[in-house]
Amino acid sequence: MKNLKPAERTNNIEYAIRDIVVVADRVKATGKKILPLNIGDPCKFDFKTPPELIEIVTKAMMDNNNGYSPSSGIDDAVEAIRKEAVELKGIKNIQNIFITTGASEAIEICMTSLVNRGENILIPSPGYPLYSAIVPKIESTFNTYYLKEENNWQPDIDDIVSKINDKTRGIVIINPNNPTGAVYSKEILMEVVEVAKKYNLVIFADEIYDKLILNGTKNVSIASLTDEVPVVTFNGLSKSFLAPGWRIGWAIVSGPEREIADYIEGAQRIVRARLSANHPLQYAIKPALEGVCNHMPETLQKLKERGEITTKRLNSIKNISCVAPAGSFYAFPKINIPIDDKQWVIKLLEETGVLCVHGSGFGQREGTKHFRVVFLPHNDVLNQAYDKIEEFMNKYF
Ligand code: PLP
């Protein structure tokens, strides 16, 4: 058989968060202890999926809800998502909701059903790499806008406007943000709405970290600020309900009914063709959103402490500065070094065992260098990791 070549559309797909694990495995094989600050999975640290939800899912399985579900998801769960979106988030004009295999599947379905070959969706830089991985898959073109580090990593509205062209169909807003930990102000979100209205863009609002707010404020859903602009809001059980392996997410499509009906039908064709999301796991959605579990105060307390340790420790290290994260469990510190940030991350890993992800894996402004820290590990582990980073910086930079 001739050498089997993958399709060209796979060439540019990268996912730095998992790609760096290949290097870490090599380092681990040499006997070095790895301190993982690289992966946004709370279950890998001292966070446990709420037992109330596990019981409900177990019962759903024992009750033989193990066949396919309706393609958009079970009615009770869809209704609970709608109720929360209306009553808690204030989202108006909801036209469609569907449940998916993680928010990841919803994001891919909604981008796939919007853009034609050669069109583009504005994605943030830095940003969560799933978005840039989908771009080549759907033969779209890259179009990124910057987040402003000097303004607590809020979106750079001027840059957004300057990047819009006649092939731009949408814009992705990740709030609270991965990888920066930023929570966007209502004013900035309103400016995004105005831009979207003016240029006929669909807003993709990734709010998977919406309940993980560390500064005592409440997350504003951008969809609550408009009933004219089409908005697709993504969420799921992975982060706020500590169950990423369940792969349960959803999309809420809102906006003017007549104008977005065809788009919804396009998305629904894909939704039906892939049958359904994990069926028994969907039984956890309603109780989760209705507040059956009490994991949130402890989760937020731990994250708040760990975020503060992260900011304080990193800002005291030579040639590192870190904007304090206001939400999620990530920070995106800046490093002033003479080598590139991927080389720095690999050298840090090889020398100290501390595993972070390089900033270039998320995108960043030309000439700047960063790394992403996941501050899910216990305070002691974080302090140990920051001690090692400090020693490493003092020794080499
Ligand atoms: N969106 C963002 C911003 C994320 O950080 C992640 C996971 O890290 C996802 C989506 C994926 O969510 P899910 O596990 O629901 O597929």
Short mmCIF file of C-alpha atoms and ligand atoms in Angstrom, two decimals:
data_model
loop_
_atom_site.label_atom_id
_atom_site.label_comp_id
_atom_site.label_asym_id
_atom_site.label_seq_id
_atom_site.Cartn_x
_atom_site.Cartn_y
_atom_site.Cartn_z
CA MET A 1 0.00 0.00 0.00
CA LYS A 2 1.17 3.55 -0.72
CA ASN A 3 1.96 5.86 2.20
CA LEU A 4 -1.42 6.94 3.59
CA LYS A 5 -1.52 10.75 3.66
CA PRO A 6 -3.92 12.62 5.93
CA ALA A 7 -6.13 15.31 4.42
CA GLU A 8 -4.46 18.71 4.12
CA ARG A 9 -7.06 20.20 6.46
CA THR A 10 -5.40 18.34 9.34
CA ASN A 11 -2.04 20.05 8.76
CA ASN A 12 -2.71 23.16 10.79
CA ILE A 13 -4.59 21.57 13.68
CA GLU A 14 -2.73 22.05 16.93
CA TYR A 15 -3.85 21.80 20.53
CA ALA A 16 -0.92 23.04 22.59
CA ILE A 17 -2.49 21.98 25.93
CA ARG A 18 -2.27 18.30 25.03
CA ASP A 19 0.69 18.56 22.63
CA ILE A 20 2.98 19.62 25.50
CA VAL A 21 1.98 16.46 27.42
CA VAL A 22 4.00 14.42 24.89
CA VAL A 23 7.13 16.32 26.04
CA ALA A 24 6.10 15.90 29.69
CA ASP A 25 5.80 12.10 29.24
CA ARG A 26 9.35 12.03 27.92
CA VAL A 27 10.59 14.04 30.91
CA LYS A 28 8.62 11.85 33.32
CA ALA A 29 10.22 8.72 31.85
CA THR A 30 13.62 10.06 33.02
CA GLY A 31 12.33 9.81 36.61
CA LYS A 32 11.54 13.51 37.10
CA LYS A 33 8.47 14.38 39.22
CA ILE A 34 6.00 16.45 37.20
CA LEU A 35 4.04 19.31 38.80
CA PRO A 36 1.10 19.67 36.41
CA LEU A 37 -0.15 23.24 35.97
CA ASN A 38 -1.26 22.51 32.45
CA ILE A 39 -4.70 20.99 32.21
CA GLY A 40 -8.07 22.51 33.08
CA ASP A 41 -9.57 19.38 34.58
CA PRO A 42 -10.67 19.91 38.21
CA CYS A 43 -11.08 16.13 38.75
CA LYS A 44 -7.30 15.72 38.34
CA PHE A 45 -6.89 17.79 41.53
CA ASP A 46 -8.79 18.03 44.85
CA PHE A 47 -12.19 18.74 43.30
CA LYS A 48 -14.82 16.00 43.10
CA THR A 49 -17.89 15.71 40.90
CA PRO A 50 -20.90 16.36 43.22
CA PRO A 51 -22.10 12.98 44.56
CA GLU A 52 -25.74 14.10 44.20
CA LEU A 53 -25.24 14.25 40.44
CA ILE A 54 -23.44 10.90 40.32
CA GLU A 55 -26.40 9.27 42.11
CA ILE A 56 -28.90 10.79 39.69
CA VAL A 57 -26.91 9.63 36.66
CA THR A 58 -26.47 6.16 38.15
CA LYS A 59 -30.22 5.91 38.68
CA ALA A 60 -30.85 7.07 35.10
CA MET A 61 -28.66 4.23 33.88
CA MET A 62 -30.31 1.66 36.17
CA ASP A 63 -33.67 2.87 34.89
CA ASN A 64 -32.46 1.90 31.42
CA ASN A 65 -32.18 5.37 29.94
CA ASN A 66 -29.33 3.97 27.94
CA GLY A 67 -30.69 4.30 24.43
CA TYR A 68 -30.31 7.38 22.23
CA SER A 69 -31.99 10.54 23.45
CA PRO A 70 -33.88 12.99 21.24
CA SER A 71 -31.25 14.77 19.11
CA SER A 72 -31.60 18.10 20.91
CA GLY A 73 -31.62 16.43 24.32
CA ILE A 74 -34.18 15.28 26.88
CA ASP A 75 -37.07 17.70 27.45
CA ASP A 76 -36.50 18.23 31.18
CA ALA A 77 -32.89 19.23 30.64
CA VAL A 78 -33.66 21.54 27.72
CA GLU A 79 -36.38 23.22 29.79
CA ALA A 80 -34.04 23.63 32.78
CA ILE A 81 -31.42 25.24 30.52
CA ARG A 82 -34.08 27.60 29.10
CA LYS A 83 -35.34 28.52 32.57
CA GLU A 84 -31.86 29.30 33.87
CA ALA A 85 -31.03 31.29 30.73
CA VAL A 86 -34.17 33.43 31.06
CA GLU A 87 -34.40 33.82 34.83
CA LEU A 88 -30.77 33.93 35.91
CA LYS A 89 -28.91 35.17 32.86
CA GLY A 90 -31.67 37.37 31.44
CA ILE A 91 -31.29 35.99 27.91
CA LYS A 92 -34.10 37.22 25.67
CA ASN A 93 -35.52 35.84 22.44
CA ILE A 94 -34.33 32.25 22.87
CA GLN A 95 -35.13 30.37 19.67
CA ASN A 96 -33.38 27.05 20.10
CA ILE A 97 -31.46 24.95 22.64
CA PHE A 98 -29.59 21.73 22.05
CA ILE A 99 -27.50 19.46 24.25
CA THR A 100 -24.19 18.15 22.98
CA THR A 101 -21.15 16.02 23.76
CA GLY A 102 -19.46 18.78 25.75
CA ALA A 103 -19.59 22.45 24.80
CA SER A 104 -16.86 21.44 22.32
CA GLU A 105 -19.37 19.68 20.08
CA ALA A 106 -21.83 22.59 20.27
CA ILE A 107 -19.05 25.01 19.27
CA GLU A 108 -18.05 22.89 16.31
CA ILE A 109 -21.65 22.41 15.15
CA CYS A 110 -22.43 26.14 15.39
CA MET A 111 -19.28 27.25 13.57
CA THR A 112 -19.71 24.56 10.90
CA SER A 113 -23.27 25.60 10.23
CA LEU A 114 -22.36 29.28 9.80
CA VAL A 115 -19.30 29.68 7.60
CA ASN A 116 -18.62 28.71 4.01
CA ARG A 117 -15.16 27.92 2.69
CA GLY A 118 -13.03 31.08 2.78
CA GLU A 119 -15.27 32.97 5.21
CA ASN A 120 -14.08 33.72 8.72
CA ILE A 121 -15.05 34.07 12.35
CA LEU A 122 -13.10 36.44 14.59
CA ILE A 123 -11.45 34.45 17.36
CA PRO A 124 -9.59 35.90 20.34
CA SER A 125 -5.82 35.94 20.68
CA PRO A 126 -4.93 34.67 23.19
CA GLY A 127 -7.77 32.17 23.01
CA TYR A 128 -8.83 28.63 23.72
CA PRO A 129 -7.19 26.49 21.00
CA LEU A 130 -10.35 24.53 20.09
CA TYR A 131 -11.48 27.52 18.01
CA SER A 132 -8.33 27.70 15.93
CA ALA A 133 -8.44 23.90 15.53
CA ILE A 134 -11.94 24.09 14.01
CA VAL A 135 -10.96 26.80 11.48
CA PRO A 136 -8.93 24.51 9.14
CA LYS A 137 -11.41 21.67 9.65
CA ILE A 138 -14.22 23.73 8.15
CA GLU A 139 -11.92 25.35 5.58
CA SER A 140 -12.50 28.77 7.06
CA THR A 141 -9.67 31.33 7.21
CA PHE A 142 -7.93 32.53 10.37
CA ASN A 143 -8.96 35.92 11.67
CA THR A 144 -7.90 36.78 15.21
CA TYR A 145 -8.41 39.83 17.40
CA TYR A 146 -6.34 40.81 20.39
CA LEU A 147 -7.19 40.96 24.07
CA LYS A 148 -5.57 43.93 25.81
CA GLU A 149 -3.25 42.86 28.62
CA GLU A 150 -2.89 46.47 29.81
CA ASN A 151 -6.67 46.62 30.21
CA ASN A 152 -7.03 43.44 32.28
CA TRP A 153 -7.21 41.36 29.11
CA GLN A 154 -10.49 42.89 27.89
CA PRO A 155 -11.18 42.58 24.13
CA ASP A 156 -9.51 45.27 22.01
CA ILE A 157 -12.55 46.80 20.27
CA ASP A 158 -10.47 48.87 17.81
CA ASP A 159 -8.60 45.76 16.78
CA ILE A 160 -11.90 43.87 16.32
CA VAL A 161 -13.26 46.58 14.04
CA SER A 162 -10.03 46.76 12.04
CA LYS A 163 -10.08 42.98 11.42
CA ILE A 164 -13.63 42.75 10.08
CA ASN A 165 -13.81 42.14 6.34
CA ASP A 166 -16.56 41.23 3.90
CA LYS A 167 -16.09 37.53 4.69
CA THR A 168 -16.43 37.90 8.46
CA ARG A 169 -19.54 36.12 9.75
CA GLY A 170 -19.12 35.97 13.50
CA ILE A 171 -17.08 36.70 16.60
CA VAL A 172 -16.12 34.46 19.52
CA ILE A 173 -16.25 35.93 23.04
CA ILE A 174 -14.86 33.70 25.81
CA ASN A 175 -16.07 35.13 29.12
CA PRO A 176 -14.83 34.31 31.76
CA ASN A 177 -11.74 33.71 29.74
CA ASN A 178 -9.42 30.83 29.09
CA PRO A 179 -6.41 31.40 29.10
CA THR A 180 -6.33 34.87 30.75
CA GLY A 181 -8.81 34.51 33.65
CA ALA A 182 -10.45 37.81 32.63
CA VAL A 183 -14.11 38.59 33.26
CA TYR A 184 -15.45 41.13 30.78
CA SER A 185 -17.12 44.36 31.82
CA LYS A 186 -20.69 45.07 30.78
CA GLU A 187 -19.46 48.16 28.90
CA ILE A 188 -17.04 46.16 26.76
CA LEU A 189 -19.71 43.53 26.08
CA MET A 190 -22.11 46.28 24.98
CA GLU A 191 -19.47 47.59 22.60
CA VAL A 192 -19.10 44.09 21.13
CA VAL A 193 -22.88 43.95 20.65
CA GLU A 194 -22.81 47.29 18.82
CA VAL A 195 -20.02 46.10 16.51
CA ALA A 196 -21.84 42.81 15.83
CA LYS A 197 -25.04 44.73 15.04
CA LYS A 198 -23.27 47.11 12.68
CA TYR A 199 -21.42 44.41 10.76
CA ASN A 200 -24.07 41.63 10.88
CA LEU A 201 -22.00 39.24 12.95
CA VAL A 202 -23.20 36.26 14.98
CA ILE A 203 -21.79 36.33 18.51
CA PHE A 204 -20.52 33.01 19.84
CA ALA A 205 -20.51 33.46 23.62
CA ASP A 206 -18.48 30.77 25.38
CA GLU A 207 -19.57 31.00 29.02
CA ILE A 208 -18.37 27.59 30.23
CA TYR A 209 -16.75 29.25 33.30
CA ASP A 210 -19.74 31.51 34.09
CA LYS A 211 -20.16 30.33 37.68
CA LEU A 212 -16.47 30.44 38.51
CA ILE A 213 -16.21 34.14 39.32
CA LEU A 214 -13.56 34.89 41.92
CA ASN A 215 -14.02 38.61 42.59
CA GLY A 216 -17.55 38.47 44.01
CA THR A 217 -19.27 39.90 40.92
CA LYS A 218 -21.75 38.12 38.63
CA ASN A 219 -20.96 37.16 35.07
CA VAL A 220 -22.91 39.12 32.46
CA SER A 221 -24.20 36.99 29.57
CA ILE A 222 -23.68 38.98 26.40
CA ALA A 223 -26.95 37.53 25.03
CA SER A 224 -28.82 39.37 27.79
CA LEU A 225 -27.68 42.70 26.31
CA THR A 226 -29.43 42.36 22.96
CA ASP A 227 -32.51 40.93 21.35
CA GLU A 228 -31.46 41.99 17.86
CA VAL A 229 -28.08 40.32 17.40
CA PRO A 230 -27.95 36.53 16.95
CA VAL A 231 -26.04 35.05 19.87
CA VAL A 232 -25.13 31.43 20.51
CA THR A 233 -24.28 30.91 24.19
CA PHE A 234 -22.25 27.81 25.09
CA ASN A 235 -22.13 26.17 28.48
CA GLY A 236 -22.02 22.74 30.10
CA LEU A 237 -21.28 20.59 33.15
CA SER A 238 -17.51 20.33 32.64
CA LYS A 239 -16.24 23.23 34.73
CA SER A 240 -18.87 24.70 37.08
CA PHE A 241 -20.17 21.22 37.94
CA LEU A 242 -16.77 19.54 37.97
CA ALA A 243 -17.66 16.81 35.46
CA PRO A 244 -15.58 17.30 32.29
CA GLY A 245 -15.44 13.57 31.55
CA TRP A 246 -19.21 13.38 31.29
CA ARG A 247 -18.97 15.36 28.07
CA ILE A 248 -22.22 17.28 28.53
CA GLY A 249 -22.60 20.75 27.07
CA TRP A 250 -25.18 22.82 25.25
CA ALA A 251 -25.91 25.74 22.96
CA ILE A 252 -28.58 28.40 23.46
CA VAL A 253 -29.44 30.23 20.24
CA SER A 254 -31.07 33.62 20.74
CA GLY A 255 -31.97 36.52 18.46
CA PRO A 256 -34.68 37.70 16.08
CA GLU A 257 -36.85 34.69 15.20
CA ARG A 258 -37.33 35.14 11.46
CA GLU A 259 -33.78 36.19 10.69
CA ILE A 260 -32.14 33.24 12.42
CA ALA A 261 -34.60 30.45 11.53
CA ASP A 262 -32.59 29.17 8.54
CA TYR A 263 -29.36 29.15 10.51
CA ILE A 264 -31.02 27.13 13.28
CA GLU A 265 -32.37 24.66 10.72
CA GLY A 266 -28.83 24.25 9.30
CA ALA A 267 -27.43 23.56 12.77
CA GLN A 268 -30.30 21.19 13.52
CA ARG A 269 -29.49 19.11 10.42
CA ILE A 270 -26.06 18.43 11.92
CA VAL A 271 -27.58 17.90 15.37
CA ARG A 272 -29.94 15.23 14.00
CA ALA A 273 -27.27 13.56 11.87
CA ARG A 274 -25.07 12.85 14.88
CA LEU A 275 -28.01 11.23 16.73
CA SER A 276 -27.66 12.50 20.32
CA ALA A 277 -25.41 13.49 23.22
CA ASN A 278 -24.74 11.00 26.05
CA HIS A 279 -28.22 10.14 27.21
CA PRO A 280 -28.07 9.12 30.90
CA LEU A 281 -25.69 11.96 31.75
CA GLN A 282 -28.29 14.49 30.60
CA TYR A 283 -30.37 13.61 33.67
CA ALA A 284 -27.84 15.58 35.76
CA ILE A 285 -28.53 18.87 33.97
CA LYS A 286 -31.86 19.85 35.56
CA PRO A 287 -30.87 19.07 39.19
CA ALA A 288 -27.49 20.73 38.66
CA LEU A 289 -29.01 23.95 37.34
CA GLU A 290 -31.74 23.90 39.97
CA GLY A 291 -29.13 23.79 42.74
CA VAL A 292 -29.23 20.23 44.08
CA CYS A 293 -25.51 20.26 44.85
CA ASN A 294 -23.61 22.32 47.38
CA HIS A 295 -20.08 22.16 46.02
CA MET A 296 -19.94 25.79 44.91
CA PRO A 297 -18.87 27.74 48.05
CA GLU A 298 -15.94 25.40 48.73
CA THR A 299 -14.96 25.34 45.05
CA LEU A 300 -14.95 29.13 44.83
CA GLN A 301 -13.07 29.52 48.11
CA LYS A 302 -10.31 27.19 46.94
CA LEU A 303 -10.07 28.88 43.55
CA LYS A 304 -10.02 32.34 45.08
CA GLU A 305 -7.12 31.41 47.39
CA ARG A 306 -5.22 29.68 44.61
CA GLY A 307 -5.73 32.59 42.23
CA GLU A 308 -4.39 34.99 44.87
CA ILE A 309 -1.35 32.80 45.58
CA THR A 310 -0.70 32.68 41.84
CA THR A 311 -0.83 36.44 41.32
CA LYS A 312 1.17 37.25 44.43
CA ARG A 313 3.91 34.71 43.89
CA LEU A 314 4.32 35.26 40.15
CA ASN A 315 4.42 39.04 40.46
CA SER A 316 7.28 38.75 42.94
CA ILE A 317 9.46 36.82 40.47
CA LYS A 318 12.01 38.67 38.36
CA ASN A 319 10.91 39.15 34.72
CA ILE A 320 7.38 37.80 35.28
CA SER A 321 4.21 39.87 35.61
CA CYS A 322 0.69 38.53 36.04
CA VAL A 323 -2.70 40.21 35.66
CA ALA A 324 -4.89 38.94 38.54
CA PRO A 325 -7.47 36.44 37.27
CA ALA A 326 -11.09 37.42 38.04
CA GLY A 327 -12.69 34.17 36.91
CA SER A 328 -12.09 30.60 35.63
CA PHE A 329 -8.94 28.86 36.96
CA TYR A 330 -6.30 30.22 34.62
CA ALA A 331 -3.73 32.98 34.59
CA PHE A 332 -1.62 34.12 31.66
CA PRO A 333 1.57 35.67 33.02
CA LYS A 334 3.96 37.59 30.83
CA ILE A 335 7.64 36.64 30.74
CA ASN A 336 10.54 38.78 29.74
CA ILE A 337 13.07 36.30 28.33
CA PRO A 338 15.51 36.16 25.40
CA ILE A 339 14.25 32.76 24.10
CA ASP A 340 10.78 31.95 22.74
CA ASP A 341 8.09 30.91 25.19
CA LYS A 342 7.82 27.30 23.96
CA GLN A 343 11.57 26.83 24.50
CA TRP A 344 11.16 28.40 27.95
CA VAL A 345 8.29 26.05 28.89
CA ILE A 346 10.25 22.99 27.74
CA LYS A 347 13.42 24.11 29.58
CA LEU A 348 11.36 24.78 32.73
CA LEU A 349 9.81 21.33 32.44
CA GLU A 350 13.11 19.56 31.89
CA GLU A 351 14.89 21.38 34.71
CA THR A 352 12.15 21.57 37.35
CA GLY A 353 9.26 19.26 36.35
CA VAL A 354 6.82 22.22 36.38
CA LEU A 355 4.45 21.76 33.46
CA CYS A 356 2.77 24.86 31.97
CA VAL A 357 1.61 25.62 28.44
CA HIS A 358 3.43 28.15 26.26
CA GLY A 359 1.63 31.38 25.40
CA SER A 360 2.17 30.91 21.68
CA GLY A 361 -0.12 27.86 21.91
CA PHE A 362 -3.00 30.27 22.60
CA GLY A 363 -1.86 33.18 20.42
CA GLN A 364 -0.47 36.49 21.69
CA ARG A 365 0.60 39.88 20.42
CA GLU A 366 3.69 39.88 18.24
CA GLY A 367 6.80 40.32 20.37
CA THR A 368 5.17 39.32 23.69
CA LYS A 369 5.78 36.06 25.53
CA HIS A 370 3.54 34.32 28.07
CA PHE A 371 2.72 31.01 29.67
CA ARG A 372 -0.58 29.70 30.97
CA VAL A 373 -0.95 28.53 34.55
CA VAL A 374 -3.84 26.34 35.71
CA PHE A 375 -4.27 27.13 39.39
CA LEU A 376 -6.39 24.08 40.25
CA PRO A 377 -3.62 22.30 42.26
CA HIS A 378 -3.56 22.50 46.06
CA ASN A 379 -1.95 25.61 47.63
CA ASP A 380 1.12 23.58 48.68
CA VAL A 381 1.67 22.24 45.18
CA LEU A 382 1.25 25.72 43.71
CA ASN A 383 3.73 27.18 46.18
CA GLN A 384 6.20 24.41 45.38
CA ALA A 385 5.78 25.08 41.65
CA TYR A 386 6.23 28.84 42.08
CA ASP A 387 9.36 28.25 44.24
CA LYS A 388 10.78 26.23 41.37
CA ILE A 389 9.86 28.86 38.77
CA GLU A 390 11.50 31.51 40.96
CA GLU A 391 14.73 29.52 41.29
CA PHE A 392 14.70 28.81 37.57
CA MET A 393 14.26 32.49 36.66
CA ASN A 394 16.98 33.57 39.10
CA LYS A 395 19.37 30.99 37.68
CA TYR A 396 18.85 31.60 33.95
CA PHE A 397 17.11 34.92 33.25
N1 PLP B 1 -14.59 26.40 25.99
C1 PLP B 1 -13.55 26.78 26.76
C2 PLP B 1 -13.21 28.23 26.83
C3 PLP B 1 -12.80 25.85 27.46
O1 PLP B 1 -11.77 26.26 28.21
C4 PLP B 1 -13.13 24.48 27.36
C5 PLP B 1 -12.33 23.46 28.05
O2 PLP B 1 -11.29 23.69 28.60
C6 PLP B 1 -14.21 24.12 26.56
C7 PLP B 1 -14.92 25.10 25.90
C8 PLP B 1 -14.61 22.70 26.38
O3 PLP B 1 -15.72 22.40 27.15
P1 PLP B 1 -16.38 20.97 27.18
O4 PLP B 1 -15.63 20.13 28.17
O5 PLP B 1 -17.78 21.21 27.62
O6 PLP B 1 -16.31 20.40 25.80
#
